[in-house]
């Protein structure tokens, strides 16, 4: 499954697409193939994007068709779109890439380096735990938008946090209540006996939710807690 999210690196926004459910023997793919593509000769951003997407999928099909390569993600920054594959062998790959891209109306570069531990994937593509939460938040926000929600309208939002021990939960509650949240309910699950729902009034725009989740994340991690997500009520234009 591919997830798309943004990350700030050196004051620049990087848009990342990452394969997050890779089921493979990673030891069998010790080489990292990097492909850097930049569209040229077109002032139409839409056409450039369409061309890139077609090129990307063509490359993925060509390189993955015999199981010798795995597409693991892409990064977009400063006008360059970067594609990354882990491959079984470094032989002939650059020739395949050059053949496919040399007539595509784009500038490109590529390289193959040894990365048996998949360090690049873990550091530069795979979402962090907090980024995963933001990805899930964006999906909820998209569903609210589809229902006509007025995202900028503050409303009560419930956030769910779980802990391994009752002591951790109580310490977290003490700190979170001092930060403007209110206790809503105790919760539990098969995995965690000690959980809590806390509420706060805030908008559900992407930026507002991300800020609140980050604040909660900092508090719960002090007590080794686990953020389980959030929910809210729909606020539409008729309300």
mmCIF file of C-alpha atoms in Angstrom:
data_model
loop_
_atom_site.group_PDB
_atom_site.id
_atom_site.type_symbol
_atom_site.label_atom_id
_atom_site.label_comp_id
_atom_site.label_asym_id
_atom_site.label_seq_id
_atom_site.Cartn_x
_atom_site.Cartn_y
_atom_site.Cartn_z
ATOM 1 C CA UNK A 1 0.000 0.000 0.000
ATOM 2 C CA UNK A 2 1.294 3.446 -0.927
ATOM 3 C CA UNK A 3 0.973 6.385 1.455
ATOM 4 C CA UNK A 4 1.630 10.023 0.532
ATOM 5 C CA UNK A 5 2.700 12.660 3.055
ATOM 6 C CA UNK A 6 4.843 15.778 3.399
ATOM 7 C CA UNK A 7 7.991 16.313 5.432
ATOM 8 C CA UNK A 8 10.032 19.453 6.118
ATOM 9 C CA UNK A 9 13.732 19.036 5.391
ATOM 10 C CA UNK A 10 16.110 21.999 5.645
ATOM 11 C CA UNK A 11 13.176 24.458 5.465
ATOM 12 C CA UNK A 12 11.912 22.825 2.264
ATOM 13 C CA UNK A 13 8.734 20.791 1.781
ATOM 14 C CA UNK A 14 9.345 17.279 0.465
ATOM 15 C CA UNK A 15 6.374 15.278 -0.820
ATOM 16 C CA UNK A 16 6.959 11.582 -0.173
ATOM 17 C CA UNK A 17 5.213 8.479 -1.447
ATOM 18 C CA UNK A 18 6.173 5.288 0.387
ATOM 19 C CA UNK A 19 5.262 1.643 0.113
ATOM 20 C CA UNK A 20 4.458 0.745 3.722
ATOM 21 C CA UNK A 21 3.289 -2.879 3.494
ATOM 22 C CA UNK A 22 6.260 -4.475 1.798
ATOM 23 C CA UNK A 23 6.161 -8.239 2.210
ATOM 24 C CA UNK A 24 9.463 -9.560 0.943
ATOM 25 C CA UNK A 25 12.798 -10.951 2.001
ATOM 26 C CA UNK A 26 14.672 -7.676 2.174
ATOM 27 C CA UNK A 27 18.019 -9.450 2.257
ATOM 28 C CA UNK A 28 17.319 -10.520 -1.327
ATOM 29 C CA UNK A 29 17.257 -6.884 -2.466
ATOM 30 C CA UNK A 30 20.535 -5.345 -1.265
ATOM 31 C CA UNK A 31 20.965 -2.673 -3.957
ATOM 32 C CA UNK A 32 19.277 0.733 -4.061
ATOM 33 C CA UNK A 33 18.406 2.093 -7.508
ATOM 34 C CA UNK A 34 17.747 5.852 -7.512
ATOM 35 C CA UNK A 35 16.202 7.626 -10.496
ATOM 36 C CA UNK A 36 15.962 11.440 -10.624
ATOM 37 C CA UNK A 37 13.571 12.928 -13.189
ATOM 38 C CA UNK A 38 12.885 16.546 -14.154
ATOM 39 C CA UNK A 39 10.422 17.524 -16.856
ATOM 40 C CA UNK A 40 11.691 19.865 -19.561
ATOM 41 C CA UNK A 41 10.099 21.624 -22.496
ATOM 42 C CA UNK A 42 6.654 22.112 -20.905
ATOM 43 C CA UNK A 43 5.190 25.050 -19.031
ATOM 44 C CA UNK A 44 2.005 23.158 -18.222
ATOM 45 C CA UNK A 45 2.251 21.790 -14.673
ATOM 46 C CA UNK A 46 -0.661 19.393 -15.224
ATOM 47 C CA UNK A 47 0.853 17.932 -18.388
ATOM 48 C CA UNK A 48 4.220 17.585 -16.646
ATOM 49 C CA UNK A 49 2.602 15.727 -13.750
ATOM 50 C CA UNK A 50 0.636 13.440 -16.064
ATOM 51 C CA UNK A 51 3.785 12.641 -18.006
ATOM 52 C CA UNK A 52 5.692 11.870 -14.827
ATOM 53 C CA UNK A 53 2.956 9.583 -13.474
ATOM 54 C CA UNK A 54 2.836 7.655 -16.738
ATOM 55 C CA UNK A 55 6.624 7.407 -16.775
ATOM 56 C CA UNK A 56 6.714 6.277 -13.144
ATOM 57 C CA UNK A 57 4.214 3.460 -13.640
ATOM 58 C CA UNK A 58 5.978 2.351 -16.829
ATOM 59 C CA UNK A 59 9.280 2.162 -14.973
ATOM 60 C CA UNK A 60 7.707 0.228 -12.106
ATOM 61 C CA UNK A 61 6.181 -2.310 -14.503
ATOM 62 C CA UNK A 62 9.415 -2.691 -16.455
ATOM 63 C CA UNK A 63 11.650 -3.130 -13.417
ATOM 64 C CA UNK A 64 9.315 -5.266 -11.277
ATOM 65 C CA UNK A 65 8.004 -7.603 -13.978
ATOM 66 C CA UNK A 66 10.408 -10.479 -13.230
ATOM 67 C CA UNK A 67 10.714 -9.933 -9.466
ATOM 68 C CA UNK A 68 14.218 -8.501 -9.705
ATOM 69 C CA UNK A 69 13.237 -5.089 -8.335
ATOM 70 C CA UNK A 70 10.855 -3.565 -5.779
ATOM 71 C CA UNK A 71 9.476 -0.055 -5.987
ATOM 72 C CA UNK A 72 9.663 1.420 -2.469
ATOM 73 C CA UNK A 73 8.747 5.062 -2.929
ATOM 74 C CA UNK A 74 9.363 8.503 -4.371
ATOM 75 C CA UNK A 75 10.301 11.984 -3.239
ATOM 76 C CA UNK A 76 9.511 15.325 -4.871
ATOM 77 C CA UNK A 77 11.510 18.460 -4.161
ATOM 78 C CA UNK A 78 13.004 21.435 -6.013
ATOM 79 C CA UNK A 79 11.409 20.380 -9.301
ATOM 80 C CA UNK A 80 12.946 16.909 -9.247
ATOM 81 C CA UNK A 81 10.919 13.735 -8.819
ATOM 82 C CA UNK A 82 12.939 10.891 -7.358
ATOM 83 C CA UNK A 83 12.040 7.199 -7.698
ATOM 84 C CA UNK A 84 13.570 4.466 -5.549
ATOM 85 C CA UNK A 85 13.792 0.717 -6.031
ATOM 86 C CA UNK A 86 15.564 -2.038 -4.140
ATOM 87 C CA UNK A 87 16.968 -4.609 -6.539
ATOM 88 C CA UNK A 88 18.577 -8.024 -6.445
ATOM 89 C CA UNK A 89 21.432 -7.166 -8.792
ATOM 90 C CA UNK A 90 23.011 -3.947 -10.020
ATOM 91 C CA UNK A 91 23.709 -5.350 -13.497
ATOM 92 C CA UNK A 92 22.108 -3.721 -16.566
ATOM 93 C CA UNK A 93 19.696 -1.571 -14.553
ATOM 94 C CA UNK A 94 21.093 1.761 -15.644
ATOM 95 C CA UNK A 95 20.878 0.657 -19.275
ATOM 96 C CA UNK A 96 17.187 -0.218 -18.849
ATOM 97 C CA UNK A 97 16.436 3.145 -17.243
ATOM 98 C CA UNK A 98 18.340 5.069 -19.910
ATOM 99 C CA UNK A 99 16.521 3.253 -22.697
ATOM 100 C CA UNK A 100 13.113 4.113 -21.225
ATOM 101 C CA UNK A 101 13.812 7.746 -20.355
ATOM 102 C CA UNK A 102 16.116 8.980 -23.097
ATOM 103 C CA UNK A 103 13.205 9.817 -25.419
ATOM 104 C CA UNK A 104 10.712 10.947 -22.800
ATOM 105 C CA UNK A 105 11.281 14.700 -22.940
ATOM 106 C CA UNK A 106 12.818 14.842 -19.479
ATOM 107 C CA UNK A 107 16.158 15.313 -17.819
ATOM 108 C CA UNK A 108 17.203 12.360 -15.690
ATOM 109 C CA UNK A 109 19.977 10.851 -13.623
ATOM 110 C CA UNK A 110 20.289 7.440 -11.990
ATOM 111 C CA UNK A 111 22.600 5.515 -9.721
ATOM 112 C CA UNK A 112 22.920 2.153 -7.971
ATOM 113 C CA UNK A 113 24.502 1.780 -4.521
ATOM 114 C CA UNK A 114 24.739 -1.017 -1.975
ATOM 115 C CA UNK A 115 22.192 -0.599 0.859
ATOM 116 C CA UNK A 116 21.698 -4.077 2.313
ATOM 117 C CA UNK A 117 20.135 -2.735 5.538
ATOM 118 C CA UNK A 118 17.653 -0.504 3.665
ATOM 119 C CA UNK A 119 18.960 2.535 5.525
ATOM 120 C CA UNK A 120 17.760 4.956 2.860
ATOM 121 C CA UNK A 121 14.226 3.594 2.994
ATOM 122 C CA UNK A 122 14.024 3.845 6.787
ATOM 123 C CA UNK A 123 15.518 7.353 6.972
ATOM 124 C CA UNK A 124 14.115 9.025 3.862
ATOM 125 C CA UNK A 125 10.919 7.244 2.788
ATOM 126 C CA UNK A 126 9.222 5.291 5.577
ATOM 127 C CA UNK A 127 6.849 7.471 7.650
ATOM 128 C CA UNK A 128 7.691 8.006 11.300
ATOM 129 C CA UNK A 129 5.128 7.056 13.915
ATOM 130 C CA UNK A 130 3.908 10.650 14.112
ATOM 131 C CA UNK A 131 3.746 10.910 10.317
ATOM 132 C CA UNK A 132 1.602 7.767 10.257
ATOM 133 C CA UNK A 133 -0.828 9.470 12.650
ATOM 134 C CA UNK A 134 -0.956 12.515 10.374
ATOM 135 C CA UNK A 135 -1.628 10.296 7.361
ATOM 136 C CA UNK A 136 -4.579 8.711 9.154
ATOM 137 C CA UNK A 137 -5.797 12.158 10.233
ATOM 138 C CA UNK A 138 -5.720 13.348 6.622
ATOM 139 C CA UNK A 139 -7.951 10.421 5.626
ATOM 140 C CA UNK A 140 -10.532 11.361 8.278
ATOM 141 C CA UNK A 141 -10.383 15.007 7.221
ATOM 142 C CA UNK A 142 -10.921 14.017 3.577
ATOM 143 C CA UNK A 143 -14.050 12.064 4.553
ATOM 144 C CA UNK A 144 -15.365 15.046 6.534
ATOM 145 C CA UNK A 145 -14.778 17.290 3.511
ATOM 146 C CA UNK A 146 -16.716 14.902 1.289
ATOM 147 C CA UNK A 147 -19.651 15.198 3.695
ATOM 148 C CA UNK A 148 -19.552 18.987 3.479
ATOM 149 C CA UNK A 149 -17.937 19.644 6.848
ATOM 150 C CA UNK A 150 -16.783 23.188 7.629
ATOM 151 C CA UNK A 151 -13.320 22.205 8.777
ATOM 152 C CA UNK A 152 -12.467 25.652 10.162
ATOM 153 C CA UNK A 153 -15.315 25.494 12.697
ATOM 154 C CA UNK A 154 -14.023 24.533 16.174
ATOM 155 C CA UNK A 155 -15.835 21.626 17.784
ATOM 156 C CA UNK A 156 -15.226 18.958 20.439
ATOM 157 C CA UNK A 157 -12.673 16.449 19.216
ATOM 158 C CA UNK A 158 -11.975 13.228 21.109
ATOM 159 C CA UNK A 159 -8.445 11.821 21.173
ATOM 160 C CA UNK A 160 -7.685 8.275 22.319
ATOM 161 C CA UNK A 161 -4.512 7.197 24.117
ATOM 162 C CA UNK A 162 -3.522 3.821 25.589
ATOM 163 C CA UNK A 163 -0.937 2.776 28.178
ATOM 164 C CA UNK A 164 0.645 -0.364 29.555
ATOM 165 C CA UNK A 165 0.032 0.568 33.199
ATOM 166 C CA UNK A 166 -2.474 2.550 35.264
ATOM 167 C CA UNK A 167 0.337 4.690 36.676
ATOM 168 C CA UNK A 168 1.387 5.816 33.198
ATOM 169 C CA UNK A 169 -2.198 6.760 32.396
ATOM 170 C CA UNK A 170 -2.651 8.778 35.576
ATOM 171 C CA UNK A 171 0.581 10.704 35.085
ATOM 172 C CA UNK A 172 -0.406 11.477 31.499
ATOM 173 C CA UNK A 173 -3.853 12.664 32.582
ATOM 174 C CA UNK A 174 -2.362 15.039 35.111
ATOM 175 C CA UNK A 175 -0.132 16.605 32.454
ATOM 176 C CA UNK A 176 -2.698 16.694 29.650
ATOM 177 C CA UNK A 177 -5.359 18.372 31.794
ATOM 178 C CA UNK A 178 -2.872 21.131 32.574
ATOM 179 C CA UNK A 179 -2.478 21.624 28.800
ATOM 180 C CA UNK A 180 -6.117 22.514 28.158
ATOM 181 C CA UNK A 181 -7.595 19.096 27.439
ATOM 182 C CA UNK A 182 -10.528 17.630 29.375
ATOM 183 C CA UNK A 183 -11.106 14.065 30.548
ATOM 184 C CA UNK A 184 -13.926 12.307 28.657
ATOM 185 C CA UNK A 185 -13.842 8.617 29.531
ATOM 186 C CA UNK A 186 -11.761 5.598 30.439
ATOM 187 C CA UNK A 187 -11.325 3.154 27.562
ATOM 188 C CA UNK A 188 -9.822 -0.299 27.173
ATOM 189 C CA UNK A 189 -9.164 -2.834 24.452
ATOM 190 C CA UNK A 190 -7.934 -6.390 24.063
ATOM 191 C CA UNK A 191 -4.419 -5.068 23.623
ATOM 192 C CA UNK A 192 -4.408 -2.342 26.273
ATOM 193 C CA UNK A 193 -6.341 -2.345 29.525
ATOM 194 C CA UNK A 194 -5.484 1.239 30.428
ATOM 195 C CA UNK A 195 -6.732 3.866 28.036
ATOM 196 C CA UNK A 196 -8.299 7.282 28.130
ATOM 197 C CA UNK A 197 -10.326 9.590 25.900
ATOM 198 C CA UNK A 198 -9.541 13.291 26.236
ATOM 199 C CA UNK A 199 -11.276 16.144 24.445
ATOM 200 C CA UNK A 200 -10.419 19.590 23.219
ATOM 201 C CA UNK A 201 -12.273 22.165 21.129
ATOM 202 C CA UNK A 202 -10.394 22.919 17.919
ATOM 203 C CA UNK A 203 -10.871 23.101 14.133
ATOM 204 C CA UNK A 204 -10.247 19.969 12.095
ATOM 205 C CA UNK A 205 -8.169 21.481 9.333
ATOM 206 C CA UNK A 206 -5.033 19.545 8.469
ATOM 207 C CA UNK A 207 -2.824 22.103 10.207
ATOM 208 C CA UNK A 208 -4.959 22.322 13.362
ATOM 209 C CA UNK A 209 -5.230 18.575 13.854
ATOM 210 C CA UNK A 210 -1.527 18.036 13.183
ATOM 211 C CA UNK A 211 -0.650 20.639 15.842
ATOM 212 C CA UNK A 212 -2.917 19.052 18.460
ATOM 213 C CA UNK A 213 -1.729 15.528 17.698
ATOM 214 C CA UNK A 214 1.893 16.649 17.939
ATOM 215 C CA UNK A 215 1.183 18.252 21.321
ATOM 216 C CA UNK A 216 -0.485 15.081 22.588
ATOM 217 C CA UNK A 217 2.259 12.929 21.141
ATOM 218 C CA UNK A 218 4.880 14.804 23.117
ATOM 219 C CA UNK A 219 2.918 14.340 26.350
ATOM 220 C CA UNK A 220 2.036 10.672 25.904
ATOM 221 C CA UNK A 221 5.538 9.637 24.854
ATOM 222 C CA UNK A 222 6.835 10.839 28.222
ATOM 223 C CA UNK A 223 4.714 8.047 29.719
ATOM 224 C CA UNK A 224 5.372 5.525 26.917
ATOM 225 C CA UNK A 225 1.799 5.756 25.679
ATOM 226 C CA UNK A 226 0.251 4.964 22.313
ATOM 227 C CA UNK A 227 -1.853 7.371 20.294
ATOM 228 C CA UNK A 228 -4.911 5.564 18.900
ATOM 229 C CA UNK A 229 -6.544 8.293 16.810
ATOM 230 C CA UNK A 230 -9.380 10.803 17.074
ATOM 231 C CA UNK A 231 -13.039 11.326 16.208
ATOM 232 C CA UNK A 232 -15.487 14.210 16.067
ATOM 233 C CA UNK A 233 -18.944 15.292 14.984
ATOM 234 C CA UNK A 234 -19.822 16.621 11.533
ATOM 235 C CA UNK A 235 -20.285 20.381 11.255
ATOM 236 C CA UNK A 236 -21.972 21.244 7.952
ATOM 237 C CA UNK A 237 -23.042 24.482 6.324
ATOM 238 C CA UNK A 238 -26.593 24.068 7.636
ATOM 239 C CA UNK A 239 -25.528 23.990 11.303
#
